Short mmCIF file of C-alpha atoms in Angstrom, two decimals:
data_model
loop_
_atom_site.label_atom_id
_atom_site.label_comp_id
_atom_site.label_asym_id
_atom_site.label_seq_id
_atom_site.Cartn_x
_atom_site.Cartn_y
_atom_site.Cartn_z
CA MET P 206 0.00 0.00 0.00
CA ARG P 207 1.15 3.52 -0.70
CA ALA P 208 -0.42 6.84 0.24
CA GLU P 209 0.27 9.87 -1.96
CA LEU P 210 0.70 13.27 -0.34
CA THR P 211 -2.37 15.40 -0.93
CA LYS P 212 -3.34 18.96 -0.06
CA SER P 213 -6.71 17.90 1.21
CA THR P 214 -9.00 20.34 2.99
CA PRO P 215 -8.89 19.65 6.73
CA SER P 216 -11.96 17.77 7.87
CA LEU P 217 -14.44 19.25 10.31
CA TYR P 218 -12.90 17.59 13.31
CA LEU P 219 -9.56 19.30 12.58
CA ARG P 220 -10.71 22.84 11.92
CA ASN P 221 -10.13 24.06 15.46
CA LEU P 222 -6.51 22.90 15.47
CA ASN P 223 -4.68 26.16 14.89
CA LEU P 224 -1.29 24.73 14.03
CA LEU P 225 -2.72 22.02 11.81
CA ASN P 226 -4.48 24.62 9.73
CA ASN P 227 -1.35 26.71 9.37
CA PRO P 228 0.62 25.60 6.29
CA GLN P 229 3.48 27.87 7.38
CA ALA P 230 3.96 25.97 10.64
CA PRO P 231 7.66 25.30 11.28
CA LEU P 232 8.60 21.66 10.85
CA SER P 233 11.58 19.84 12.24
CA GLY P 234 14.09 18.35 9.83
CA ALA P 235 12.78 14.85 10.44
CA LEU P 236 9.23 15.87 9.62
CA ARG P 237 10.23 17.86 6.56
CA GLY P 238 12.16 14.86 5.31
CA CYS P 239 9.01 12.74 5.35
CA LEU P 240 7.08 14.99 3.01
CA GLY P 241 8.47 13.40 -0.13
CA SER P 242 8.01 9.75 0.77
CA LEU P 243 4.75 9.25 2.60
CA ASP P 244 4.31 5.52 2.10
CA GLY P 245 2.99 3.17 4.78
CA ALA P 246 6.35 2.90 6.57
CA CYS P 247 6.74 6.68 6.76
CA ILE P 248 3.16 7.15 7.95
CA GLU P 249 3.82 4.65 10.72
CA LYS P 250 6.94 6.58 11.75
CA LEU P 251 4.93 9.80 11.85
CA LEU P 252 2.26 8.18 14.00
CA LEU P 253 4.92 6.91 16.40
CA HIS P 254 6.56 10.35 16.42
CA CYS P 255 3.21 11.86 17.36
CA ALA P 256 2.61 9.23 20.05
CA SER P 257 6.03 9.85 21.60
CA ALA P 258 5.31 13.57 21.66
CA LEU P 259 1.97 12.99 23.36
CA GLU P 260 3.48 10.62 25.92
CA SER P 261 6.09 13.27 26.77
CA ASN P 262 3.43 16.02 26.85
CA ASP P 263 5.06 17.87 23.94
CA VAL P 264 1.86 19.27 22.41
CA THR P 265 3.69 21.58 19.97
CA LEU P 266 5.61 18.72 18.38
CA ALA P 267 2.49 16.56 18.33
CA GLN P 268 0.64 19.34 16.46
CA GLN P 269 3.44 19.60 13.90
CA VAL P 270 3.24 15.88 13.16
CA MET P 271 -0.55 16.06 12.98
CA TRP P 272 -0.29 18.80 10.36
CA VAL P 273 1.78 16.49 8.17
CA LEU P 274 -0.59 13.57 8.78
CA ASN P 275 -3.58 15.75 7.96
CA ASN P 276 -2.13 16.31 4.49
CA VAL P 277 -2.00 12.54 4.00
CA ALA P 278 -5.22 11.40 5.67
CA SER P 279 -8.34 11.15 3.56
CA SER P 280 -11.56 9.33 4.41
CA SER P 281 -12.17 8.84 0.67
CA GLY P 282 -8.64 8.06 -0.48
CA ASP P 283 -6.69 4.83 -0.83
CA PRO P 284 -6.62 2.27 2.03
CA ASN P 285 -3.54 3.81 3.64
CA GLN P 286 -5.04 7.31 3.62
CA ARG P 287 -8.38 6.08 4.96
CA LEU P 288 -6.71 4.17 7.79
CA THR P 289 -4.53 7.18 8.61
CA SER P 290 -7.60 9.39 8.91
CA TRP P 291 -8.93 7.21 11.75
CA PHE P 292 -5.58 7.17 13.54
CA LEU P 293 -5.34 10.94 13.25
CA ARG P 294 -8.85 11.40 14.62
CA ALA P 295 -8.01 9.25 17.66
CA LEU P 296 -4.69 11.00 18.31
CA ILE P 297 -6.30 14.44 18.11
CA SER P 298 -8.89 13.39 20.64
CA ARG P 299 -6.18 12.04 22.92
CA ALA P 300 -4.21 15.27 22.55
CA SER P 301 -7.26 17.27 23.57
CA ARG P 302 -7.13 15.60 26.98
CA LEU P 303 -3.55 16.82 27.49
CA CYS P 304 -4.11 20.42 26.46
CA PRO P 305 -7.73 21.23 25.51
CA THR P 306 -7.15 24.96 24.94
CA ALA P 307 -4.17 24.41 22.66
CA VAL P 308 -5.85 21.71 20.64
CA GLY P 309 -9.39 23.06 20.65
CA PHE P 310 -11.16 19.70 20.46
CA ASN P 311 -13.50 18.51 23.19
CA GLY P 312 -12.57 14.81 23.03
CA THR P 313 -16.12 13.58 22.48
CA SER P 314 -16.51 10.78 19.97
CA THR P 315 -17.70 12.08 16.61
CA ILE P 316 -18.19 8.63 15.08
CA PRO P 317 -21.88 7.95 14.40
CA ARG P 318 -23.41 5.04 16.29
CA ARG P 319 -25.59 3.08 13.88
CA LEU P 320 -28.10 0.38 14.70
CA MET P 321 -28.51 -2.35 12.08
CA SER P 322 -31.56 -4.33 11.14
CA VAL P 323 -31.21 -8.11 11.10
CA THR P 324 -30.99 -7.95 7.31
CA ASP P 325 -28.27 -5.28 7.49
CA LEU P 326 -26.34 -7.46 9.93
CA ALA P 327 -26.51 -10.44 7.57
CA VAL P 328 -25.07 -8.29 4.75
CA TYR P 329 -22.41 -6.94 7.13
CA VAL P 330 -21.29 -10.45 8.11
CA ASP P 331 -21.19 -11.58 4.47
CA LEU P 332 -19.14 -8.61 3.25
CA ILE P 333 -15.75 -10.14 4.02
CA PRO P 334 -15.03 -13.48 5.78
CA TRP P 335 -13.88 -11.74 8.97
CA HIS P 336 -16.71 -13.28 11.01
CA ARG P 337 -17.87 -16.14 8.77
CA PHE P 338 -14.44 -17.79 8.95
CA GLY P 339 -14.81 -18.18 12.71
CA PHE P 340 -18.45 -19.27 12.42
CA CYS P 341 -17.54 -21.97 9.92
CA ALA P 342 -14.51 -23.30 11.81
CA SER P 343 -16.30 -23.29 15.17
CA ASN P 344 -19.48 -24.88 13.83
CA GLY P 345 -17.43 -27.65 12.22
CA ALA P 346 -15.64 -28.37 15.50
CA ILE P 347 -18.92 -28.24 17.46
CA TYR P 348 -20.72 -30.55 15.01
CA LYS P 349 -18.00 -33.17 15.38
CA ALA P 350 -17.81 -32.83 19.18
CA ILE P 351 -21.55 -33.41 19.70
CA GLU P 352 -21.81 -36.56 17.59
CA GLY P 353 -23.99 -39.12 19.39
CA TYR P 354 -25.53 -36.62 21.80
CA SER P 355 -29.31 -36.27 21.93
CA LYS P 356 -29.21 -32.92 23.76
CA VAL P 357 -26.92 -29.96 23.11
CA HIS P 358 -26.61 -26.82 25.24
CA ILE P 359 -24.51 -23.95 23.88
CA LEU P 360 -23.34 -21.09 26.07
CA ASP P 361 -22.72 -18.38 23.49
CA PHE P 362 -20.42 -15.44 24.26
CA SER P 363 -20.12 -13.33 21.13
CA ILE P 364 -20.65 -9.84 19.68
CA THR P 365 -22.46 -10.89 16.49
CA HIS P 366 -25.99 -11.42 17.83
CA CYS P 367 -26.22 -15.20 17.25
CA MET P 368 -25.57 -14.88 13.49
CA GLN P 369 -23.47 -18.04 13.77
CA TRP P 370 -26.29 -20.42 14.63
CA PRO P 371 -28.63 -20.72 11.61
CA THR P 372 -25.88 -22.56 9.72
CA LEU P 373 -25.35 -25.01 12.60
CA ILE P 374 -29.11 -25.53 13.02
CA ASP P 375 -29.35 -26.35 9.31
CA ALA P 376 -26.47 -28.85 9.61
CA LEU P 377 -28.04 -30.50 12.66
CA ALA P 378 -31.35 -30.86 10.83
CA LYS P 379 -29.54 -32.99 8.25
CA ARG P 380 -27.69 -35.17 10.77
CA PRO P 381 -28.07 -38.84 9.75
CA GLU P 382 -29.21 -39.95 13.23
CA GLY P 383 -31.61 -37.02 13.45
CA PRO P 384 -31.16 -33.64 15.10
CA PRO P 385 -30.60 -33.29 18.83
CA SER P 386 -32.62 -30.91 20.94
CA LEU P 387 -30.74 -27.62 21.02
CA LYS P 388 -30.61 -24.96 23.73
CA ILE P 389 -28.68 -21.73 23.33
CA THR P 390 -27.96 -19.51 26.34
CA VAL P 391 -26.53 -16.01 26.01
CA PRO P 392 -25.58 -13.38 28.63
CA ASN P 393 -27.76 -10.32 29.02
CA PHE P 394 -24.63 -8.13 28.85
CA ARG P 395 -23.00 -7.37 25.53
CA PRO P 396 -19.88 -5.20 25.12
CA PRO P 397 -20.92 -1.81 23.62
CA VAL P 398 -19.09 -2.38 20.34
CA PRO P 399 -20.15 -2.67 16.69
CA PRO P 400 -22.07 -4.28 15.18
CA LEU P 401 -25.11 -2.95 17.04
CA LEU P 402 -28.60 -4.28 16.36
CA ASN P 403 -31.96 -2.52 16.45
CA VAL P 404 -33.80 -5.47 18.03
CA SER P 405 -33.50 -7.03 21.49
CA ILE P 406 -31.70 -10.26 22.28
CA GLU P 407 -35.11 -11.79 23.05
CA GLU P 408 -36.24 -10.94 19.49
CA VAL P 409 -33.08 -12.59 18.15
CA GLY P 410 -33.96 -15.73 20.13
CA PHE P 411 -37.51 -15.67 18.80
CA ARG P 412 -36.27 -15.52 15.22
CA LEU P 413 -33.83 -18.36 15.84
CA GLY P 414 -36.65 -20.40 17.32
CA ASN P 415 -38.76 -19.87 14.22
CA PHE P 416 -35.90 -20.98 11.99
CA ALA P 417 -35.27 -24.08 14.12
CA LYS P 418 -38.97 -24.95 13.99
CA PHE P 419 -38.90 -24.64 10.21
CA ARG P 420 -35.96 -27.09 10.18
CA ASP P 421 -37.66 -29.47 12.65
CA VAL P 422 -35.04 -28.95 15.36
CA ARG P 423 -36.31 -28.79 18.94
CA PHE P 424 -35.05 -25.48 20.24
CA GLU P 425 -34.87 -23.42 23.43
CA PHE P 426 -33.36 -19.99 23.95
CA ASP P 427 -32.39 -18.55 27.32
CA VAL P 428 -30.82 -15.29 28.52
CA ILE P 429 -28.59 -15.05 31.59
CA ASP P 430 -29.84 -11.98 33.43
CA ASP P 431 -26.43 -11.10 34.79
CA SER P 432 -26.81 -7.38 35.37
CA PRO P 433 -29.69 -4.97 35.99
CA CYS P 434 -27.38 -2.13 34.95
CA SER P 435 -25.76 -3.62 31.88
CA LEU P 436 -24.66 -1.25 29.15
CA SER P 437 -27.12 -0.19 26.51
CA SER P 438 -26.25 0.12 22.84
CA GLU P 439 -26.12 3.90 23.21
CA ASN P 440 -23.07 3.83 25.49
CA HIS P 441 -19.86 5.17 23.99
CA PHE P 442 -16.33 3.92 24.43
CA ASN P 443 -15.42 7.03 26.37
CA GLU P 444 -17.93 6.13 29.08
CA SER P 445 -16.64 3.84 31.82
CA PRO P 446 -17.90 0.31 31.14
CA ARG P 447 -19.74 -1.36 34.00
CA PHE P 448 -19.02 -4.96 33.16
CA PRO P 449 -21.12 -7.17 35.48
CA PHE P 450 -18.28 -9.65 35.78
CA GLN P 451 -18.82 -11.09 39.24
CA SER P 452 -22.54 -11.43 38.56
CA LEU P 453 -21.76 -13.32 35.37
CA LEU P 454 -19.40 -15.68 37.18
CA ASP P 455 -22.00 -16.30 39.88
CA GLN P 456 -24.64 -17.06 37.25
CA LEU P 457 -22.33 -19.45 35.39
CA SER P 458 -21.36 -21.19 38.62
CA SER P 459 -25.01 -21.79 39.45
CA LEU P 460 -25.83 -23.42 36.12
CA SER P 461 -26.24 -27.19 36.21
CA PHE P 462 -25.78 -29.61 33.33
CA ASP P 463 -26.75 -33.26 33.25
CA HIS P 464 -23.85 -34.81 31.36
CA SER P 465 -25.05 -38.31 32.31
CA ASN P 466 -28.34 -37.77 30.48
CA GLY P 467 -26.88 -37.38 27.00
CA GLU P 468 -26.44 -33.60 27.16
CA ALA P 469 -23.41 -32.01 25.51
CA LEU P 470 -22.28 -28.63 26.82
CA VAL P 471 -20.60 -26.32 24.33
CA ILE P 472 -18.88 -23.01 25.19
CA ASN P 473 -18.53 -20.63 22.25
CA CYS P 474 -16.42 -17.45 22.51
CA GLN P 475 -16.38 -15.27 19.39
CA ASN P 476 -14.52 -11.93 19.68
CA TRP P 477 -15.47 -11.83 23.35
CA LEU P 478 -12.58 -12.76 25.67
CA ARG P 479 -10.76 -9.54 24.78
CA TYR P 480 -13.39 -7.56 26.73
CA LEU P 481 -12.51 -9.33 29.99
CA CYS P 482 -9.88 -7.00 31.37
CA ASP P 483 -6.50 -8.61 31.99
CA GLU P 484 -4.64 -5.67 33.48
CA PRO P 485 -2.45 -6.31 36.56
CA ASN P 486 -4.43 -3.67 38.49
CA ASP P 487 -7.63 -5.54 37.69
CA ARG P 488 -6.68 -8.73 39.53
CA GLN P 489 -9.57 -10.46 41.19
CA SER P 490 -9.55 -12.44 44.39
CA GLY P 491 -11.30 -15.78 44.25
CA ARG P 492 -10.69 -19.32 43.18
CA LEU P 493 -7.34 -18.61 41.56
CA GLY P 494 -6.08 -16.35 44.32
CA GLU P 495 -4.97 -12.77 44.18
CA GLU P 496 -3.04 -13.21 40.92
CA SER P 497 -5.99 -14.37 38.81
CA SER P 498 -7.34 -12.02 36.14
CA ARG P 499 -10.89 -11.71 34.90
CA ARG P 500 -9.98 -13.61 31.76
CA ASP P 501 -8.43 -16.47 33.72
CA ALA P 502 -11.27 -16.51 36.25
CA PHE P 503 -13.80 -16.85 33.42
CA LEU P 504 -11.83 -19.71 31.83
CA ASP P 505 -11.54 -21.41 35.20
CA ILE P 506 -15.31 -21.33 35.65
CA ILE P 507 -16.10 -22.70 32.20
CA LYS P 508 -13.50 -25.45 32.65
CA GLU P 509 -15.30 -26.55 35.81
CA LEU P 510 -18.55 -26.77 33.84
CA ASP P 511 -16.85 -29.67 31.98
CA PRO P 512 -17.89 -28.78 28.41
CA CYS P 513 -17.33 -31.25 25.59
CA ILE P 514 -15.73 -28.43 23.58
CA VAL P 515 -14.75 -24.76 23.93
CA THR P 516 -14.32 -22.71 20.76
CA VAL P 517 -12.40 -19.42 20.85
CA VAL P 518 -12.16 -17.14 17.82
CA ASP P 519 -10.71 -13.64 17.63
CA GLU P 520 -8.54 -11.29 15.63
CA ASP P 521 -4.90 -12.38 15.50
CA SER P 522 -2.99 -9.40 16.86
CA ASP P 523 -1.71 -8.14 20.20
CA LEU P 524 -3.43 -4.79 20.77
CA SER P 525 -3.12 -4.74 24.55
CA GLY P 526 0.31 -3.14 24.92
CA PRO P 527 0.77 -0.79 27.89
CA SER P 528 2.29 2.06 25.85
CA LEU P 529 0.63 4.13 23.16
CA THR P 530 3.55 3.62 20.78
CA SER P 531 3.40 -0.18 21.05
CA ARG P 532 -0.34 -0.17 20.36
CA ILE P 533 0.09 2.12 17.34
CA THR P 534 2.68 -0.20 15.83
CA SER P 535 0.51 -3.31 16.30
CA CYS P 536 -2.71 -1.57 15.30
CA PHE P 537 -1.36 0.10 12.14
CA ASN P 538 0.32 -3.09 10.93
CA TYR P 539 -2.84 -5.11 11.52
CA LEU P 540 -5.90 -3.02 10.72
CA TRP P 541 -4.72 -2.17 7.20
CA ILE P 542 -6.02 -5.66 6.33
CA PRO P 543 -9.78 -4.93 6.29
CA PHE P 544 -9.18 -1.53 4.67
CA ASP P 545 -7.15 -3.18 1.91
CA ALA P 546 -9.65 -6.04 1.49
CA LEU P 547 -12.60 -3.66 1.09
CA GLU P 548 -10.65 -1.75 -1.59
CA THR P 549 -10.70 -4.83 -3.84
CA PHE P 550 -14.45 -4.83 -4.49
CA LEU P 551 -16.17 -1.72 -3.14
CA PRO P 552 -16.02 1.81 -4.64
CA LYS P 553 -14.37 4.53 -2.58
CA ASP P 554 -17.72 6.21 -1.88
CA SER P 555 -19.63 2.99 -1.12
CA SER P 556 -21.88 3.44 1.93
CA GLN P 557 -21.21 -0.18 2.91
CA ARG P 558 -17.49 0.47 2.86
CA ILE P 559 -17.76 3.72 4.81
CA ASP P 560 -19.97 2.09 7.47
CA TYR P 561 -17.65 -0.91 7.84
CA GLU P 562 -14.60 1.34 8.15
CA SER P 563 -16.44 3.46 10.70
CA ASP P 564 -16.89 0.36 12.87
CA ILE P 565 -13.14 -0.25 12.67
CA GLY P 566 -12.71 3.41 13.59
CA HIS P 567 -14.53 2.74 16.87
CA LYS P 568 -11.90 0.12 17.66
CA ILE P 569 -9.01 2.44 16.78
CA GLU P 570 -10.57 5.21 18.85
CA ASN P 571 -10.68 3.05 21.95
CA ILE P 572 -7.24 1.49 21.48
CA LEU P 573 -5.45 4.82 21.07
CA GLU P 574 -7.45 7.33 23.08
CA PHE P 575 -8.02 5.62 26.38
CA GLU P 576 -6.19 3.99 29.27
CA GLY P 577 -7.34 2.12 32.36
CA CYS P 578 -10.86 0.71 32.51
CA GLN P 579 -12.00 2.94 29.63
CA ARG P 580 -9.80 1.03 27.19
CA ILE P 581 -11.97 -2.04 26.67
CA GLU P 582 -10.25 -3.26 23.47
CA ARG P 583 -7.56 -5.55 24.90
CA LEU P 584 -7.01 -8.11 22.17
CA GLU P 585 -4.37 -10.80 22.54
CA SER P 586 -2.92 -12.78 19.64
CA GLY P 587 -3.73 -16.38 18.84
CA ALA P 588 -0.34 -17.49 20.15
CA GLN P 589 -0.96 -15.69 23.45
CA LEU P 590 -4.44 -17.21 23.72
CA THR P 591 -3.08 -20.69 23.02
CA HIS P 592 -0.51 -20.28 25.78
CA ARG P 593 -3.22 -19.05 28.17
CA MET P 594 -5.59 -21.95 27.41
CA LYS P 595 -2.88 -24.55 27.98
CA ASN P 596 -1.84 -22.90 31.25
CA MET P 597 -5.49 -23.00 32.35
CA GLY P 598 -5.70 -26.77 31.85
CA PHE P 599 -7.23 -27.05 28.36
CA LEU P 600 -6.10 -29.39 25.61
CA SER P 601 -6.25 -28.49 21.94
CA ALA P 602 -8.96 -30.21 19.87
CA PRO P 603 -7.61 -30.34 16.28
CA PHE P 604 -9.93 -29.37 13.44
CA CYS P 605 -10.86 -32.32 11.25
CA GLU P 606 -10.24 -32.37 7.51
CA GLU P 607 -13.96 -31.98 6.77
CA THR P 608 -14.03 -28.70 8.72
CA VAL P 609 -10.88 -27.51 6.94
CA GLY P 610 -12.54 -28.29 3.61
CA GLU P 611 -15.67 -26.35 4.57
CA VAL P 612 -13.59 -23.30 5.52
CA LYS P 613 -11.73 -23.46 2.21
CA SER P 614 -15.04 -23.64 0.32
CA LEU P 615 -16.25 -20.58 2.24
CA LEU P 616 -13.15 -18.60 1.29
CA ASP P 617 -13.68 -19.50 -2.37
CA GLU P 618 -16.79 -17.29 -2.23
CA HIS P 619 -14.65 -14.24 -1.46
CA ALA P 620 -11.78 -12.35 -3.08
CA SER P 621 -8.69 -14.28 -4.10
CA GLY P 622 -6.54 -12.57 -1.46
CA TRP P 623 -8.15 -14.54 1.35
CA GLY P 624 -6.50 -17.78 2.44
CA MET P 625 -6.18 -20.15 5.36
CA LYS P 626 -3.28 -21.83 7.09
CA ARG P 627 -2.71 -24.13 10.04
CA GLU P 628 -0.38 -22.89 12.74
CA GLU P 629 0.14 -25.15 15.76
CA ASP P 630 -3.30 -25.40 17.43
CA MET P 631 -5.05 -22.84 15.21
CA LEU P 632 -6.73 -22.31 11.89
CA ILE P 633 -5.85 -18.83 10.69
CA LEU P 634 -7.59 -16.63 8.16
CA THR P 635 -5.05 -14.71 6.08
CA TRP P 636 -5.19 -11.77 3.70
CA LYS P 637 -2.34 -11.70 1.19
CA GLY P 638 -0.43 -14.00 3.54
CA HIS P 639 -0.94 -11.86 6.66
CA ASN P 640 -2.70 -13.34 9.71
CA SER P 641 -6.07 -11.76 10.39
CA VAL P 642 -8.36 -14.06 12.44
CA PHE P 643 -7.60 -17.22 14.40
CA ALA P 644 -9.93 -20.09 15.33
CA THR P 645 -9.22 -22.62 18.06
CA ALA P 646 -11.04 -25.48 19.77
CA TRP P 647 -10.35 -26.88 23.23
CA VAL P 648 -11.42 -29.50 25.76
CA PRO P 649 -10.72 -29.46 29.52
CA ALA P 650 -7.87 -31.81 30.39
CA SER P 651 -10.29 -33.65 32.74
CA PHE P 652 -13.11 -34.06 30.17
CA ASP P 653 -14.17 -37.71 30.03
CA GLY P 654 -17.07 -37.49 27.57
#
């Protein structure tokens, strides 16, 4: 990817930045040297230069770098320019917290919050295989794990409003021995992140029930009421999240499953574990002692439930670094992937493309602007997750060849840049050879099903 230097008009969210709007602003030699070679590598250096200035409270230098970046960033340009525009927006907002009068920006999120219809969500999921890859890999592993069971109970922790399950219900309806009865349980709490839906979780369950009935699959849908004060879809990243974690653990601990009566318990985690804070200052007392984190405490609970399989899918990058500069490096070298993929088949002014990129912008905003409990995007890589699962007493459940074949068939429906590879205990979705999403499957070391 390569971004050409443009003399674009500053966008609305930059117009109060005095130095950014001053083309005569004095630039250091290092900044002036970048003006002739603003490719991806140089943009990354500028972003890091800006981050270092912000971390050292050098607002003047940060403004100088932002002026250069503003002449590169374009929300309607090439993938590099579009990505840069979101980074610049987040850095400006962060700078406003250091020196509001100098920067002239109030720090409030200016990214529109959109609510999708169920139909819109289906189109969103189908746009690129970012989510469908994980659905397909997980459903294949689940289907194999529940062979011979007459009852299946899925605890679903995901951000995609149960879009994964119609495909599994359809597969179960065709099972040679007949479909099992299926129960899906979801938590009442959902992290306040895109995609957001304009119907309630109960309505989602009702629609799933109708589909299961149409496919002659006995179906039940349940919601764990884990918090009377859970976040609504209107909450913004810059509001402190009130994750009802202890309530969720208590609810999970109280659930009972009759494994001796032919019931298979499945735990499904899709883009969800990252929202369980793993900061050292967020250590929880409890079963694992003072050194256990929320993420580990959750995994400890679900291991004790003795599921026949646990599926974990997420984006394959470490975006949880403690410093702003480390997060910029990881984020810039990872999130170019969806921007580049969308470039291959959607026009620059496509509303679908703009909306999808805006959802990625929410992620960038949270990763770069906030610290402490307000930074809820704390993604760990597939390798880190694998290490964590093994330390927690889980064993890898390899994906069978049939599942691998189904994933490959899915990717054939999308652009030629998408691929898949196996890496230790994972299936990994790739774009032009770069890791994007990982899928894993696990069983507790003590599982005797």
